[in-house]
PDB file of C-alpha atoms in Angstrom:
ATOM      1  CA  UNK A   1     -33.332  85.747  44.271  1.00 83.00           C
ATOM      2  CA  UNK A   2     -30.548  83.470  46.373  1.00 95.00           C
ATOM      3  CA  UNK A   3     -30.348  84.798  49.449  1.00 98.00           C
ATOM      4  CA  UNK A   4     -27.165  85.037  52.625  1.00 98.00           C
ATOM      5  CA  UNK A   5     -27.736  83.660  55.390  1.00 98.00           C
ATOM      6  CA  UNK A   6     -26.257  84.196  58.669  1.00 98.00           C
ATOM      7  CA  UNK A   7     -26.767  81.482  61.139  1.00 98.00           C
ATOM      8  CA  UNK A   8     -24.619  81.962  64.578  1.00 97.00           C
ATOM      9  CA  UNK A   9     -24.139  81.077  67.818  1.00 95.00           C
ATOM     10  CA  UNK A  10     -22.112  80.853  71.539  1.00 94.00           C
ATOM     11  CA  UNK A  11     -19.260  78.707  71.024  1.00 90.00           C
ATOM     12  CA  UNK A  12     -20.875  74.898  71.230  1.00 88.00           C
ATOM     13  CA  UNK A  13     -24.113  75.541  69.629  1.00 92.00           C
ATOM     14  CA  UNK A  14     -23.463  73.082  67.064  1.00 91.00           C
ATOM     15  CA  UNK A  15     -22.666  75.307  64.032  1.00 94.00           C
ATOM     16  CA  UNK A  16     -20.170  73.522  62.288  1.00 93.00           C
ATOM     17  CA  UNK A  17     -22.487  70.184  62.639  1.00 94.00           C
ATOM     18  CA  UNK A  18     -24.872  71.793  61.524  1.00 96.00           C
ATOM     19  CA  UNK A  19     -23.106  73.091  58.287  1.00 96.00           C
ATOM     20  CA  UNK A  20     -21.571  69.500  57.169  1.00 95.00           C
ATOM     21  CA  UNK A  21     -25.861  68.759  57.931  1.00 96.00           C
ATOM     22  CA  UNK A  22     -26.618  70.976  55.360  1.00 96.00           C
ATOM     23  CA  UNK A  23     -23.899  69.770  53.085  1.00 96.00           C
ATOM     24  CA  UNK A  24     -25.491  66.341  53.326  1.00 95.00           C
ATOM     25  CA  UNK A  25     -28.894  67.114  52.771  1.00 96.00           C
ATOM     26  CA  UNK A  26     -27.813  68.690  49.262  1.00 95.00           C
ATOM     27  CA  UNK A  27     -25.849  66.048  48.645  1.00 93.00           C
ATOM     28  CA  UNK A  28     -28.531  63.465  49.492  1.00 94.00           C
ATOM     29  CA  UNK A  29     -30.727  64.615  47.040  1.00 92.00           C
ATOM     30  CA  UNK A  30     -28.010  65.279  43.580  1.00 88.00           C
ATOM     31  CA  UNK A  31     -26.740  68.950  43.967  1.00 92.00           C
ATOM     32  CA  UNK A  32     -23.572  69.792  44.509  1.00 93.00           C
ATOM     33  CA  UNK A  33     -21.819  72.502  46.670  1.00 96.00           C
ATOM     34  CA  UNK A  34     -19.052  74.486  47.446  1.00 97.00           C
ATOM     35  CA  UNK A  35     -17.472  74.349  51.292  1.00 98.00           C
ATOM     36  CA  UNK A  36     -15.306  76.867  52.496  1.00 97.00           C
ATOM     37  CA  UNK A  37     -13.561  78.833  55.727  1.00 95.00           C
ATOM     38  CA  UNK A  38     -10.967  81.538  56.429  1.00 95.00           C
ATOM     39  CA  UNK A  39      -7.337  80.131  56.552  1.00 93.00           C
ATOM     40  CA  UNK A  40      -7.287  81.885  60.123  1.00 90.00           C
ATOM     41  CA  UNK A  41      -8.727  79.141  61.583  1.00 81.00           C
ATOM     42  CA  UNK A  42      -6.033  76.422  61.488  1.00 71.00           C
ATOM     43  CA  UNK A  43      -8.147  74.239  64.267  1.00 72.00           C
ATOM     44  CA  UNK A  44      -8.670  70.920  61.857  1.00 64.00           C
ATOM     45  CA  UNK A  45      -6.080  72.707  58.882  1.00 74.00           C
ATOM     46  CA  UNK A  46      -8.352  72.652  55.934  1.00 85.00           C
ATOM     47  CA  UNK A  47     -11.284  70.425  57.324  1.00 87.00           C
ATOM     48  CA  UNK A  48     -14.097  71.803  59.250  1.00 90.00           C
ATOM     49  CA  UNK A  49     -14.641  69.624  62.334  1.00 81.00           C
ATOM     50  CA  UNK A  50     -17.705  69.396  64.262  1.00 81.00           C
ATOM     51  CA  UNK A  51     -17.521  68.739  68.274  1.00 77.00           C
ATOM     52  CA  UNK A  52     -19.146  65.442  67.732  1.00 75.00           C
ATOM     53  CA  UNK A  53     -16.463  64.052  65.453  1.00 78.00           C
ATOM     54  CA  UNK A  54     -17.413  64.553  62.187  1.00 84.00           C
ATOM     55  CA  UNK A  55     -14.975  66.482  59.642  1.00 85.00           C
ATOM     56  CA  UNK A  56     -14.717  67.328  56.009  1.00 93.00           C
ATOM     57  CA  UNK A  57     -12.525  69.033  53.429  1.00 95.00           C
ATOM     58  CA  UNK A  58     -13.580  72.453  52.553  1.00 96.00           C
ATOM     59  CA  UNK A  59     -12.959  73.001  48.875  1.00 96.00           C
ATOM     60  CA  UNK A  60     -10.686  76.269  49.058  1.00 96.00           C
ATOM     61  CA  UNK A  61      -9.862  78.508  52.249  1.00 96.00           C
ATOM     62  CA  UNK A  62      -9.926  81.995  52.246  1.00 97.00           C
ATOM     63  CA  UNK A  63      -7.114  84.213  53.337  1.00 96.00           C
ATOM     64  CA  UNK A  64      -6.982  87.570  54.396  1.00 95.00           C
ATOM     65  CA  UNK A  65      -6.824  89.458  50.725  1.00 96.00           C
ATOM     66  CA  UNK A  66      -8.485  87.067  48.983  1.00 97.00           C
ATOM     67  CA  UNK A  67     -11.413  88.391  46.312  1.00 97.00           C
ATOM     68  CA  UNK A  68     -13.488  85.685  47.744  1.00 98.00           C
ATOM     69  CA  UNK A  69     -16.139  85.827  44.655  1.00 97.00           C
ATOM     70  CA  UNK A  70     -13.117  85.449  42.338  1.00 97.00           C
ATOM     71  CA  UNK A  71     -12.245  82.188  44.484  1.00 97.00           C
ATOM     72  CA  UNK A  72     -15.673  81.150  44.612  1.00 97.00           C
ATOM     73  CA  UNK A  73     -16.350  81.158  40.460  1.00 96.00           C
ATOM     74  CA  UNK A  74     -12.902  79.737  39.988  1.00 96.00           C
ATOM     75  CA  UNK A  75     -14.438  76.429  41.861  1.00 95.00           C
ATOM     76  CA  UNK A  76     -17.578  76.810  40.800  1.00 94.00           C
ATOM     77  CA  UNK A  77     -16.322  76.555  37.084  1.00 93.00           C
ATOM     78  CA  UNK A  78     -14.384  73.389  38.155  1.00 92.00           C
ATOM     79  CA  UNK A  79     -17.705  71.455  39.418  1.00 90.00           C
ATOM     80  CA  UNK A  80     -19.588  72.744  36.872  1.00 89.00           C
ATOM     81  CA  UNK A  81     -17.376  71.147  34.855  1.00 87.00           C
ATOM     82  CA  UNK A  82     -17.101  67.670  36.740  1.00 84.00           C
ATOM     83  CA  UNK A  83     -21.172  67.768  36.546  1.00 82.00           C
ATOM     84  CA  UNK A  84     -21.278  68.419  33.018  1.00 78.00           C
ATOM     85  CA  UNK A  85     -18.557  65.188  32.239  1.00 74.00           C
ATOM     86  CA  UNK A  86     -20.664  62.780  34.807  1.00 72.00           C
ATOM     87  CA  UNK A  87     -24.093  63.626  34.003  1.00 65.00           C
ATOM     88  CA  UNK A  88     -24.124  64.977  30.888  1.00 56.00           C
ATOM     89  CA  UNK A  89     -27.648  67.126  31.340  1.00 56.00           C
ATOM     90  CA  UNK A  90     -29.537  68.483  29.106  1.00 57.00           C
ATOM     91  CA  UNK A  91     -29.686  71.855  30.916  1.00 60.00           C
ATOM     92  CA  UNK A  92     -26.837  73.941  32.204  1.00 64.00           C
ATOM     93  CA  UNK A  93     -25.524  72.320  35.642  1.00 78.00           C
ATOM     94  CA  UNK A  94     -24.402  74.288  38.358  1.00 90.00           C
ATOM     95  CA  UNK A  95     -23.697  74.018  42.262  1.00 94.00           C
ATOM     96  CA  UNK A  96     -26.389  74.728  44.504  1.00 95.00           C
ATOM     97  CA  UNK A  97     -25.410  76.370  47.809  1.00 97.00           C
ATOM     98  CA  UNK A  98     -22.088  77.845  48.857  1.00 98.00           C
ATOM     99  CA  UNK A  99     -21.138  76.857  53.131  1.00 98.00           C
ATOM    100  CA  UNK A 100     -18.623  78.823  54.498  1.00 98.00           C
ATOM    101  CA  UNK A 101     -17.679  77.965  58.258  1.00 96.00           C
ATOM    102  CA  UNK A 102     -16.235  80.363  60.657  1.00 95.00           C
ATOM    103  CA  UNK A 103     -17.286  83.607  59.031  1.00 97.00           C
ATOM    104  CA  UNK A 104     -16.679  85.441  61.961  1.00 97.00           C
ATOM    105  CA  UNK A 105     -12.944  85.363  60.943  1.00 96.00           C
ATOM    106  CA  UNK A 106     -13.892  86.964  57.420  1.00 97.00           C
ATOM    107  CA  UNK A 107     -13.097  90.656  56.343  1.00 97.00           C
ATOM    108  CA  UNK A 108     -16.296  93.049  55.762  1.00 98.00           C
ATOM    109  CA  UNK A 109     -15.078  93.206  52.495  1.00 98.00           C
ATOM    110  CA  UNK A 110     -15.435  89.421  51.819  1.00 98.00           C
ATOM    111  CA  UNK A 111     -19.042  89.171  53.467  1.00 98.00           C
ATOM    112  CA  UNK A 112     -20.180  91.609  50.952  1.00 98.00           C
ATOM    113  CA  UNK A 113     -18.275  88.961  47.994  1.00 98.00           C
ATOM    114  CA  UNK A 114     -20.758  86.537  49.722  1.00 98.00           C
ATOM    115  CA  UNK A 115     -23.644  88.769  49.022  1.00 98.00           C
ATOM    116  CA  UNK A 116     -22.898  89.723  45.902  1.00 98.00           C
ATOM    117  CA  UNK A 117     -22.554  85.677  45.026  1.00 98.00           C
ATOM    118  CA  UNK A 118     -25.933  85.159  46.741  1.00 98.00           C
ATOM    119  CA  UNK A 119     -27.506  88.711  45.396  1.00 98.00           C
ATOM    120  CA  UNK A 120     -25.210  89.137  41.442  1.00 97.00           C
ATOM    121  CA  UNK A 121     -24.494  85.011  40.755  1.00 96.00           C
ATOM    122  CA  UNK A 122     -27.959  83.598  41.836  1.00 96.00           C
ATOM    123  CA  UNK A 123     -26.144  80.918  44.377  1.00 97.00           C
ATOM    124  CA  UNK A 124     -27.362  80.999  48.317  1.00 98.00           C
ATOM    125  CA  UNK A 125     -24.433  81.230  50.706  1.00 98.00           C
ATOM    126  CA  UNK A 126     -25.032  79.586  54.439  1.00 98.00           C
ATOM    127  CA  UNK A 127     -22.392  81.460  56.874  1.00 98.00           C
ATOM    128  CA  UNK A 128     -21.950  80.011  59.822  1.00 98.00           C
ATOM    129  CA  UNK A 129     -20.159  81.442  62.515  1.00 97.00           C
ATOM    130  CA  UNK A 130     -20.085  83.397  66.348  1.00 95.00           C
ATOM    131  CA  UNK A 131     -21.134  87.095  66.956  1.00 94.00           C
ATOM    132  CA  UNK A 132     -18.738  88.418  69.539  1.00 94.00           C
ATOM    133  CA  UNK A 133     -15.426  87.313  70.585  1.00 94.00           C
ATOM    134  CA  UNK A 134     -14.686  86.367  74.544  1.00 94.00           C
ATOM    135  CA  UNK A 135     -14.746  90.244  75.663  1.00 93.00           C
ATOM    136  CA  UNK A 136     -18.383  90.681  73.717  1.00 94.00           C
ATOM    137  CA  UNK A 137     -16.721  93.007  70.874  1.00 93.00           C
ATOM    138  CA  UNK A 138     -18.289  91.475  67.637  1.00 94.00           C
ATOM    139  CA  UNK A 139     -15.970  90.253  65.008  1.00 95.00           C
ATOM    140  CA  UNK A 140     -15.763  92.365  61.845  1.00 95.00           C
ATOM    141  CA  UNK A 141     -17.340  89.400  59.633  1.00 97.00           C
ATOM    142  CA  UNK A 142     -19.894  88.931  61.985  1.00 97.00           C
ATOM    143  CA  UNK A 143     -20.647  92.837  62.597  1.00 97.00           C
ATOM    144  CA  UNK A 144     -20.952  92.581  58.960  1.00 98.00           C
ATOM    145  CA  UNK A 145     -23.371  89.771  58.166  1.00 98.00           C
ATOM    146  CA  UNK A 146     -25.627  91.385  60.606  1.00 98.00           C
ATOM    147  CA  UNK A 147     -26.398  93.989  58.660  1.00 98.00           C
ATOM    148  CA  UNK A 148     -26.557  92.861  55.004  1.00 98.00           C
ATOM    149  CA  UNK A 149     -27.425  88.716  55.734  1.00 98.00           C
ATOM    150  CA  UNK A 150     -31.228  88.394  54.357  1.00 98.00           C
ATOM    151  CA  UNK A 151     -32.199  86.405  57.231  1.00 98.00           C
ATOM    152  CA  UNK A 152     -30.488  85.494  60.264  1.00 98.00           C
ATOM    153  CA  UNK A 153     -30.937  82.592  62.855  1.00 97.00           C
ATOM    154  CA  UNK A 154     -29.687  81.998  65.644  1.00 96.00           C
ATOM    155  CA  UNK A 155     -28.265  77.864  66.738  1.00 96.00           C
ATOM    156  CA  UNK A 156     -28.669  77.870  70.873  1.00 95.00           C
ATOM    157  CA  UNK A 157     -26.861  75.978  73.331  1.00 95.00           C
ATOM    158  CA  UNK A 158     -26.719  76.594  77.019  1.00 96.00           C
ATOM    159  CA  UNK A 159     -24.658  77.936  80.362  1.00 97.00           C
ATOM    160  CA  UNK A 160     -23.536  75.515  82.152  1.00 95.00           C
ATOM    161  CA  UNK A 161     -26.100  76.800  84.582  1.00 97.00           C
ATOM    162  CA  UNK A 162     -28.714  75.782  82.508  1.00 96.00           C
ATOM    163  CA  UNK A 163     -29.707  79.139  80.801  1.00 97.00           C
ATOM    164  CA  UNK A 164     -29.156  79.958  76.860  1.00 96.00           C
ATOM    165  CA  UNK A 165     -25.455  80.999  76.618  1.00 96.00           C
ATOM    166  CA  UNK A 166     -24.717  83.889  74.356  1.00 95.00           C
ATOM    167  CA  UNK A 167     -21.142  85.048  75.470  1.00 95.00           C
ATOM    168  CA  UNK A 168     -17.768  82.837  74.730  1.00 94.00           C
ATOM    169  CA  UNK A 169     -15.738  82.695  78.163  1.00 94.00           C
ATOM    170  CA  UNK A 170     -11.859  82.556  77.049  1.00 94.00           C
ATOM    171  CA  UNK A 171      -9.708  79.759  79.422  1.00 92.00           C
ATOM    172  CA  UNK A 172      -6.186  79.886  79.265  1.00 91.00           C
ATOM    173  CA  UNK A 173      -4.717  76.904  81.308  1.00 88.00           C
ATOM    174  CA  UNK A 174      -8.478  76.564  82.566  1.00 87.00           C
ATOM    175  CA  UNK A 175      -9.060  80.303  83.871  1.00 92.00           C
ATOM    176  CA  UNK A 176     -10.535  82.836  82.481  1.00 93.00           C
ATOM    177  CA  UNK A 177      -9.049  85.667  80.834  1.00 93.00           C
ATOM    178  CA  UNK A 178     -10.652  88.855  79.672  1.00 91.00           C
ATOM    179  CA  UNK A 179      -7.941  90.451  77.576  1.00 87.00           C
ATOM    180  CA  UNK A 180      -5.759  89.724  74.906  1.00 86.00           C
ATOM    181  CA  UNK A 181      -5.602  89.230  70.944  1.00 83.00           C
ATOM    182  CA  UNK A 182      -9.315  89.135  69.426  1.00 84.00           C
ATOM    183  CA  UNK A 183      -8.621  85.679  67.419  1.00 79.00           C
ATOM    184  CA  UNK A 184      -6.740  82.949  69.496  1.00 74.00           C
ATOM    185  CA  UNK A 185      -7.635  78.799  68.139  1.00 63.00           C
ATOM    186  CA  UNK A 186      -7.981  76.671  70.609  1.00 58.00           C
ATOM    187  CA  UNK A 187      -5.393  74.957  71.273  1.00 60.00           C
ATOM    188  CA  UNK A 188      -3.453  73.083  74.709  1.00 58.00           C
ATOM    189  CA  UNK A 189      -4.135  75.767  76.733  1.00 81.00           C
ATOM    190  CA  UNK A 190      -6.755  78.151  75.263  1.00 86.00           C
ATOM    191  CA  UNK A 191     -10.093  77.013  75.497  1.00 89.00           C
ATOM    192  CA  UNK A 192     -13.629  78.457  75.434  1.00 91.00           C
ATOM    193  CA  UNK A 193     -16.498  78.198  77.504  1.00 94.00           C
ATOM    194  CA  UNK A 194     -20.824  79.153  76.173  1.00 96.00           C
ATOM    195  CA  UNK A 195     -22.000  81.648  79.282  1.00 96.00           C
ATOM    196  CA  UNK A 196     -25.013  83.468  79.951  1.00 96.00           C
ATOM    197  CA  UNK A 197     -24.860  86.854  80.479  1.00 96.00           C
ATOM    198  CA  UNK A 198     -24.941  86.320  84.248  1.00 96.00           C
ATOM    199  CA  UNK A 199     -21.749  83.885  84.671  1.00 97.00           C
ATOM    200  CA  UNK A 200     -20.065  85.684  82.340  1.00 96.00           C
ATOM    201  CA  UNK A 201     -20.233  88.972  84.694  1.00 96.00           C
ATOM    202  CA  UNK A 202     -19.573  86.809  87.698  1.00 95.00           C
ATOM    203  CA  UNK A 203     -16.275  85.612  86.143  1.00 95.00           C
ATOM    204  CA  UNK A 204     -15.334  89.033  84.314  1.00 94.00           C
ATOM    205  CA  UNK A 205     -16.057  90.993  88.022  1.00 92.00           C
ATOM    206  CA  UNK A 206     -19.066  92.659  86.594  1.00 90.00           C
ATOM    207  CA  UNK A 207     -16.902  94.025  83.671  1.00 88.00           C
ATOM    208  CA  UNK A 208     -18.582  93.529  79.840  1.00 85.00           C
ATOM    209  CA  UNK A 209     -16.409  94.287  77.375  1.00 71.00           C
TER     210      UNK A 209
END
């Protein structure tokens, strides 16, 4: 059985690098997949970009009300197709591994699409994405994939104090703010900062969540 897989981490833990990794390792040995994120996240429009400067097109984004299994088999049929004109196999073709990036930003209805594709269509889905937004509330796609992902792992990085980060820090102009809208991109003033769970009280006044 295909399984879903959650991997996550505090902003800067390489996720998205390490998707478009995955992608390539596929890809280096003859499958084919599928690359995907939520149309929320207009950082890089529809590319996912990593921190270290590499970026690709996904092959659909997701918006808020989309049936994201009914997306997924509509371009799965389409590179089914392409593999069947190129290689002509002698067995049925199909793609191996479905990427979506940013799955924080999906709805807990569209996680359980991506276990249904993983669980009901036989293809594994790799989600990559954050647990908790900059006041530590978890994001509905993530609260999700925590409890129906078949395996989980977590991609580290570290405080700028040297220990593992697991809280995002919001900047706005380069301070820190601790309210506002869950889902802000960065942008010219909003940025985000990886804390451990002592800097991230020492900025926040002691206050979590």
């Amino acid at each position: 059985m295909a399984k879903l897989y959650f991997r996550y981490g505090a902003m800067n833990s390489g996720k998205s690098t390490a998707l478009l990794q995955a992608a390539y390792n596929y890809e280096e040995r003859g499958q084919r997949v599928l690359l995907a994120k939520p149309a929320i996240d207009t950082k890089g429009a529809s590319q996912i970009a990593s921190r270290l400067g590499m970026t690709r097109e996904v092959d659909f984004l997701v918006g808020p009300d989309d049936d994201v299994r009914a997306l997924f088999e509509e371009h799965r049929a389409r590179v089914r197709a392409e593999m069947q004109e190129e290689l002509l196999p002698a067995e049925p073709v199909d793609v191996a591994c479905l990427l979506i990036d940013e799955a924080q930003f999906l709805t807990a209805a569209q996680i359980d699409d991506l276990f249904r594709i993983a669980v009901l269509d036989g293809i594994p889905v790799l989600a990559y994405g954050i647990r908790n937004d900059f006041r530590t509330q978890a994001f509905p796609g993530s609260a999700r994939l925590l409890a129906v992902a078949h395996t989980l792992e977590e991609l580290k990085t570290i405080c700028r104090c040297g220990r593992k980060a697991v809280f995002n820090g919001r900047k706005i102009d380069d301070r820190f703010v601790f309210d506002g809208d869950q889902v802000a991109i960065d942008g010219a003033s909003v940025t985000y900062e990886s804390l451990c769970g002592d800097c991230y009280l020492r900025e926040s006044g002691g206050v979590l969540g």
